[in-house]
Coordinates of C-alpha atoms and ligand atoms in Angstrom, one line a residue:
M711 CA -24.2 -27.2 -45.3
K712 CA -27.9 -26.2 -45.7
I713 CA -29.7 -25.8 -42.4
T714 CA -33.6 -25.5 -42.4
L715 CA -35.1 -24.7 -39.0
T716 CA -38.7 -24.1 -38.0
R717 CA -39.3 -20.6 -36.5
G718 CA -39.3 -21.8 -32.9
L719 CA -36.4 -24.1 -33.3
R720 CA -34.5 -21.4 -35.3
S721 CA -34.8 -18.8 -32.5
L722 CA -33.8 -21.4 -29.9
S723 CA -30.8 -22.6 -31.9
L724 CA -29.7 -19.0 -32.6
A725 CA -30.0 -18.3 -28.9
A726 CA -28.1 -21.4 -28.1
A727 CA -25.5 -20.7 -30.7
F728 CA -25.1 -17.1 -29.4
G729 CA -24.9 -18.4 -25.8
A730 CA -22.3 -21.0 -26.9
V731 CA -20.2 -18.4 -28.6
L732 CA -20.4 -16.2 -25.5
G733 CA -19.9 -19.2 -23.3
L734 CA -16.9 -20.3 -25.4
A735 CA -15.6 -16.7 -25.2
G736 CA -16.1 -16.6 -21.4
P737 CA -14.0 -19.6 -20.3
A738 CA -11.6 -19.1 -23.3
R739 CA -11.2 -15.4 -22.2
A740 CA -10.3 -16.5 -18.7
D741 CA -8.2 -19.4 -20.0
T742 CA -6.2 -17.1 -22.2
Y743 CA -6.0 -14.2 -19.6
P744 CA -4.0 -12.0 -19.8
Q745 CA -4.2 -11.1 -23.4
R746 CA -3.0 -7.4 -23.0
P747 CA -1.1 -5.3 -20.4
I748 CA -2.4 -5.1 -16.9
T749 CA -2.6 -1.7 -15.1
M750 CA -1.5 -1.7 -11.4
V751 CA -2.8 1.6 -9.8
V752 CA -0.4 3.0 -7.3
P753 CA -2.4 5.6 -5.3
F754 CA 0.6 7.8 -4.4
A755 CA 3.4 9.6 -6.3
A756 CA 6.2 7.8 -8.1
G757 CA 9.2 7.1 -6.0
G758 CA 7.4 6.7 -2.6
P759 CA 7.2 3.4 -0.7
T760 CA 3.9 2.2 -2.3
D761 CA 5.4 2.8 -5.7
V762 CA 8.7 1.1 -4.8
V763 CA 7.0 -2.0 -3.6
A764 CA 4.6 -2.0 -6.5
R765 CA 7.4 -1.8 -9.1
I766 CA 9.4 -4.5 -7.4
V767 CA 6.5 -7.1 -7.5
A768 CA 5.1 -5.9 -10.8
E769 CA 8.3 -6.6 -12.6
H770 CA 8.3 -10.3 -11.7
M771 CA 4.5 -10.6 -12.1
S772 CA 5.0 -9.3 -15.7
R773 CA 7.4 -12.1 -16.4
S774 CA 5.2 -14.9 -15.1
L775 CA 2.0 -13.5 -16.6
G776 CA 3.5 -12.9 -19.9
Q777 CA 2.0 -9.4 -20.1
Q778 CA 3.4 -6.1 -18.8
V779 CA 2.0 -5.0 -15.5
V780 CA 2.1 -1.3 -16.0
I781 CA 2.2 1.1 -13.0
E782 CA -0.2 4.0 -13.1
N783 CA 0.3 6.6 -10.3
V784 CA -3.1 8.0 -9.5
T785 CA -2.6 10.4 -6.6
G786 CA -4.6 12.5 -4.2
A787 CA -6.7 12.4 -1.1
G788 CA -4.4 10.2 0.9
G789 CA -4.4 7.5 -1.7
T790 CA -8.2 7.2 -1.8
T791 CA -8.5 8.8 -5.2
G792 CA -6.5 6.1 -6.9
I793 CA -8.1 3.3 -4.9
T794 CA -11.6 4.6 -5.7
R795 CA -10.7 4.7 -9.4
A796 CA -9.4 1.1 -9.2
A797 CA -12.4 -0.1 -7.2
Q798 CA -14.8 1.2 -9.9
A799 CA -12.8 -0.4 -12.8
A800 CA -14.1 -3.5 -14.6
P801 CA -13.4 -6.7 -12.6
D802 CA -11.7 -8.3 -15.6
G803 CA -8.2 -8.6 -14.2
Y804 CA -6.8 -5.7 -16.3
T805 CA -6.9 -3.2 -13.4
I806 CA -5.4 -4.1 -10.1
M807 CA -4.0 -1.9 -7.3
M808 CA -1.4 -1.7 -4.6
G809 CA -3.2 -0.7 -1.4
H810 CA -1.9 -0.7 2.1
M811 CA -2.5 -0.2 5.8
G812 CA -3.6 3.4 5.1
T813 CA -5.9 3.0 2.1
H814 CA -7.3 -0.4 3.4
G815 CA -7.0 0.0 7.1
A816 CA -6.8 3.6 8.4
A817 CA -8.8 5.5 5.8
P818 CA -12.3 4.7 7.0
A819 CA -11.5 6.2 10.4
L820 CA -10.1 9.4 9.0
F821 CA -11.6 10.0 5.6
K822 CA -15.2 11.2 5.7
G823 CA -17.2 10.1 2.7
L824 CA -14.9 7.3 1.6
K825 CA -16.3 5.9 -1.6
Y826 CA -15.2 2.3 -1.0
D827 CA -15.3 -0.2 1.8
P828 CA -11.9 -1.8 2.3
A829 CA -13.5 -5.1 3.4
K830 CA -16.2 -5.3 0.7
S831 CA -15.3 -3.4 -2.5
F832 CA -12.3 -5.6 -3.5
D833 CA -11.1 -9.1 -4.3
P834 CA -7.9 -9.5 -2.2
I835 CA -5.1 -10.9 -4.3
G836 CA -2.3 -11.1 -1.6
M837 CA 0.2 -9.4 0.6
A838 CA 3.3 -7.8 -1.0
A839 CA 5.5 -6.6 1.8
G840 CA 5.5 -5.6 5.5
T841 CA 6.9 -2.1 5.9
P842 CA 8.1 -1.0 9.4
I843 CA 7.7 2.7 10.3
V844 CA 10.7 4.9 11.0
I845 CA 10.7 8.3 12.7
V846 CA 12.9 10.4 10.4
A847 CA 14.0 14.0 10.5
R848 CA 16.1 16.4 8.4
K849 CA 19.8 15.6 8.9
D850 CA 20.6 18.8 10.8
F851 CA 17.8 18.5 13.3
A852 CA 19.5 19.5 16.6
A853 CA 18.2 16.7 18.9
A854 CA 20.8 14.0 19.6
D855 CA 18.3 11.2 20.4
L856 CA 14.6 10.4 20.4
K857 CA 13.9 11.9 23.8
A858 CA 15.4 15.2 22.9
F859 CA 13.6 15.0 19.5
I860 CA 10.3 14.6 21.2
A861 CA 11.0 17.5 23.6
A862 CA 11.9 19.7 20.6
V863 CA 8.8 18.8 18.6
K864 CA 6.6 19.4 21.6
S865 CA 8.2 22.7 22.5
G866 CA 8.3 23.8 18.8
G867 CA 4.6 23.5 18.4
P868 CA 3.3 24.8 15.0
S869 CA 6.8 25.9 14.0
I870 CA 7.7 22.3 13.5
N871 CA 6.6 21.0 10.0
Q872 CA 5.6 17.3 9.8
A873 CA 5.2 15.8 6.3
H874 CA 2.6 13.2 5.3
A875 CA 0.9 11.8 2.2
G876 CA -2.7 12.8 2.8
V877 CA -5.5 12.1 5.3
G878 CA -5.6 8.4 6.1
S879 CA -2.2 7.6 4.5
V880 CA 0.3 5.6 6.4
S881 CA 2.5 8.6 7.1
H882 CA -0.5 10.6 8.2
S883 CA -2.1 8.0 10.4
T884 CA 1.2 6.9 12.0
G885 CA 2.1 10.6 12.2
I886 CA -0.9 11.8 14.1
L887 CA -0.6 8.7 16.4
F888 CA 2.9 9.7 17.2
D889 CA 1.8 13.3 17.9
A890 CA -1.0 12.2 20.2
K891 CA 1.4 9.8 22.0
V892 CA 4.0 12.5 22.7
G893 CA 1.6 15.5 23.0
A894 CA 2.9 17.4 20.0
K895 CA 1.0 19.8 17.8
P896 CA 3.2 20.4 14.7
T897 CA 2.1 21.9 11.4
L898 CA 1.1 19.0 9.1
V899 CA 2.3 19.4 5.5
V900 CA 0.6 17.3 2.9
Y901 CA 2.3 15.7 -0.2
R902 CA 1.1 13.5 -3.0
G903 CA 3.3 10.8 -1.6
T904 CA 6.3 10.4 0.8
G905 CA 8.6 10.3 -2.2
P906 CA 8.2 14.0 -2.8
A907 CA 8.0 14.5 1.0
L908 CA 11.4 12.9 1.3
N909 CA 12.9 15.2 -1.2
D910 CA 11.8 18.2 0.9
L911 CA 13.0 16.5 4.1
M912 CA 16.5 16.0 2.5
A913 CA 16.4 19.7 1.5
G914 CA 15.4 20.7 5.0
Q915 CA 12.1 22.2 3.9
V916 CA 10.2 20.1 6.5
D917 CA 11.4 18.8 9.8
F918 CA 10.2 15.2 10.2
M919 CA 7.8 12.4 9.2
T920 CA 6.9 8.9 10.2
D921 CA 7.4 6.8 7.0
Q922 CA 7.8 3.3 5.7
I923 CA 11.3 1.9 5.9
V924 CA 11.4 1.0 2.2
N925 CA 11.3 4.7 1.3
V926 CA 13.8 6.1 3.8
A927 CA 16.4 3.3 4.4
P928 CA 18.8 4.3 1.6
Q929 CA 18.7 8.0 2.7
I930 CA 19.3 7.1 6.4
T931 CA 22.2 4.8 5.4
G932 CA 23.5 7.6 3.1
G933 CA 23.2 10.2 5.9
T934 CA 21.0 12.6 4.0
I935 CA 18.3 12.3 6.6
K936 CA 18.4 11.3 10.3
A937 CA 16.5 8.4 11.9
Y938 CA 15.6 8.6 15.6
A939 CA 13.9 5.2 16.0
I940 CA 12.1 2.4 14.3
A941 CA 8.7 1.6 15.6
T942 CA 9.0 -2.2 15.8
P943 CA 9.8 -4.5 18.7
E944 CA 13.2 -5.5 17.1
R945 CA 15.7 -3.5 15.1
S946 CA 15.8 -3.9 11.3
P947 CA 18.7 -5.8 9.7
A948 CA 18.6 -3.0 7.1
L949 CA 19.2 -0.3 9.7
P950 CA 21.1 -2.1 12.5
D951 CA 22.2 1.2 14.2
V952 CA 18.7 2.6 14.5
P953 CA 17.2 1.9 17.9
T954 CA 13.7 0.7 18.4
T955 CA 11.2 3.2 19.9
R956 CA 11.2 1.2 23.1
E957 CA 15.0 1.2 23.4
A958 CA 15.0 5.0 22.7
G959 CA 12.5 5.5 25.6
L960 CA 9.1 5.6 23.8
D961 CA 7.3 2.6 25.1
D962 CA 3.9 2.5 23.5
Y963 CA 4.6 3.5 19.9
E964 CA 5.0 0.3 17.8
V965 CA 3.5 0.5 14.3
S966 CA 4.2 -1.3 11.1
A967 CA 2.5 -0.9 7.8
W968 CA 1.9 -3.4 5.0
N969 CA 1.4 -3.2 1.2
A970 CA -1.0 -5.6 -0.6
V971 CA -2.5 -6.2 -4.1
F972 CA -6.2 -5.9 -4.6
A973 CA -8.6 -6.1 -7.6
P974 CA -12.1 -4.7 -8.1
K975 CA -14.8 -7.0 -6.6
G976 CA -16.1 -9.7 -8.9
L977 CA -13.0 -11.1 -10.7
P978 CA -13.6 -14.5 -12.6
K979 CA -12.1 -17.2 -10.4
E980 CA -9.6 -18.3 -13.0
V981 CA -8.3 -14.7 -13.4
A982 CA -8.0 -14.2 -9.7
A983 CA -6.1 -17.5 -9.4
K984 CA -3.6 -16.4 -12.1
L985 CA -3.0 -13.1 -10.3
E986 CA -2.6 -14.8 -7.0
A987 CA -0.1 -17.3 -8.5
A988 CA 1.9 -14.6 -10.2
L989 CA 2.2 -12.5 -6.9
G990 CA 3.1 -15.7 -5.0
K991 CA 5.8 -16.5 -7.6
A992 CA 7.2 -13.0 -7.3
L993 CA 7.5 -13.3 -3.5
E994 CA 9.2 -16.7 -3.8
D995 CA 11.7 -15.3 -6.3
E996 CA 15.1 -14.8 -4.5
T997 CA 16.0 -11.6 -6.4
T998 CA 12.5 -10.0 -5.8
R999 CA 12.7 -11.0 -2.1
K1000 CA 16.2 -9.5 -1.7
R1001 CA 15.1 -6.2 -3.2
I1002 CA 12.3 -5.9 -0.6
L1003 CA 14.5 -7.2 2.3
D1004 CA 17.4 -4.9 1.4
L1005 CA 15.1 -1.9 1.8
G1006 CA 14.0 -3.1 5.3
G1007 CA 10.7 -4.5 4.1
T1008 CA 9.6 -8.0 5.2
V1009 CA 8.0 -10.7 3.1
P1010 CA 5.2 -12.5 4.9
A1011 CA 5.3 -16.3 5.0
S1012 CA 3.3 -18.0 2.2
A1013 CA 0.7 -19.2 4.7
E1014 CA 0.1 -15.6 5.9
R1015 CA 0.0 -13.7 2.5
G1016 CA -2.7 -15.2 0.4
P1017 CA -6.2 -13.7 -0.3
A1018 CA -7.9 -15.2 2.7
A1019 CA -5.2 -14.0 5.1
L1020 CA -5.3 -10.5 3.4
Q1021 CA -9.1 -10.3 3.8
T1022 CA -8.7 -11.2 7.5
L1023 CA -6.0 -8.6 7.9
V1024 CA -8.0 -5.8 6.3
E1025 CA -11.0 -6.5 8.5
S1026 CA -8.8 -6.6 11.6
E1027 CA -6.9 -3.5 10.7
V1028 CA -10.0 -1.4 10.1
A1029 CA -11.4 -2.6 13.5
R1030 CA -8.0 -1.9 15.2
W1031 CA -7.2 1.5 13.7
T1032 CA -10.7 3.1 13.7
P1033 CA -10.9 3.9 17.5
V1034 CA -7.2 4.6 17.9
L1035 CA -7.1 7.1 15.0
R1036 CA -10.4 8.8 15.8
A1037 CA -9.0 9.4 19.3
A1038 CA -5.7 10.6 17.9
A1039 CA -7.4 12.8 15.3
D1040 CA -9.5 14.5 18.0
G1041 CA -6.4 15.7 19.7
T1042 CA -4.5 17.0 16.6
P1043 CA -5.0 20.0 14.3
Ligands
MLT1409 C1 1.7 6.7 2.7 O1 0.7 6.1 3.0 O2 2.3 7.5 3.5 C2 2.2 6.4 1.4 O3 2.6 5.1 1.4 C3 3.2 7.3 0.9 C4 3.7 6.9 -0.4 O4 3.6 5.7 -0.8 O5 4.1 7.8 -1.2

């Protein structure tokens, strides 16, 4: 077909054609998303609670998206290294992240020079799991119950080693909150995640930590570490013999963490919708739910776990934890 165009018309048509191709590519690109594997950044070491939750939901998301959701552990700085990396990735749906109450709630209070804003730098995709906090110690720690444990940690001072996963992490923020509540000043020992920390706890290299139940439940059940209490109003069905902090005599220490999927800010709507749908399907899947529940995690009701609910949660968590943790941090080493 011979096309003759005047100069003006030609440039207009070429621009239109170019725009049409781009335009065609734009919606088509979102329509056919995903066309290649998706990276889910986990900002802590493999084997820890964030990694465990991420791998459980990523497995089902891979099936419903038809592309592999590949976990990439990017550790350091209490999880903020990985979250910063993910926040700066292209908002094209091929980089998402598993954040939590530490990286997207506590970090602003504790991490000077944070390179992202939990409430503004991301598109929330949805909640993944609620993760109650358990006070755990090496299995031969002499205290018979929580009251004796608290007395020993207080009297032990810096000779007691408390593990955590970096400033602003869940184990750090809930750990310094515990220390402030009971008036303890242990030595804080930092790890790239509470997966490696748990290994040292089982080996007796550190004395205790406050960690998410999905990491420590199997070891508590197996007797390789000791649990003194769970910091929730009710006991966990996964750990029926572990008393609540209130039952064990510590009234005002009730903390629970959460894990959630985020994307860099600016996702195309269709891409965000596909990711939200895939996460929702994962949390409706009986096998996926059972894996989370068996580890003591909780699955939020569908009305409480979508992007809008997550955005509201992030904003409320930053507001809640900032004054509490700044006060706690002032009182600890
Ligand atoms: C933390 O915030 O303590 C992390 O969840 C630890 C981890 O996932 O390894």
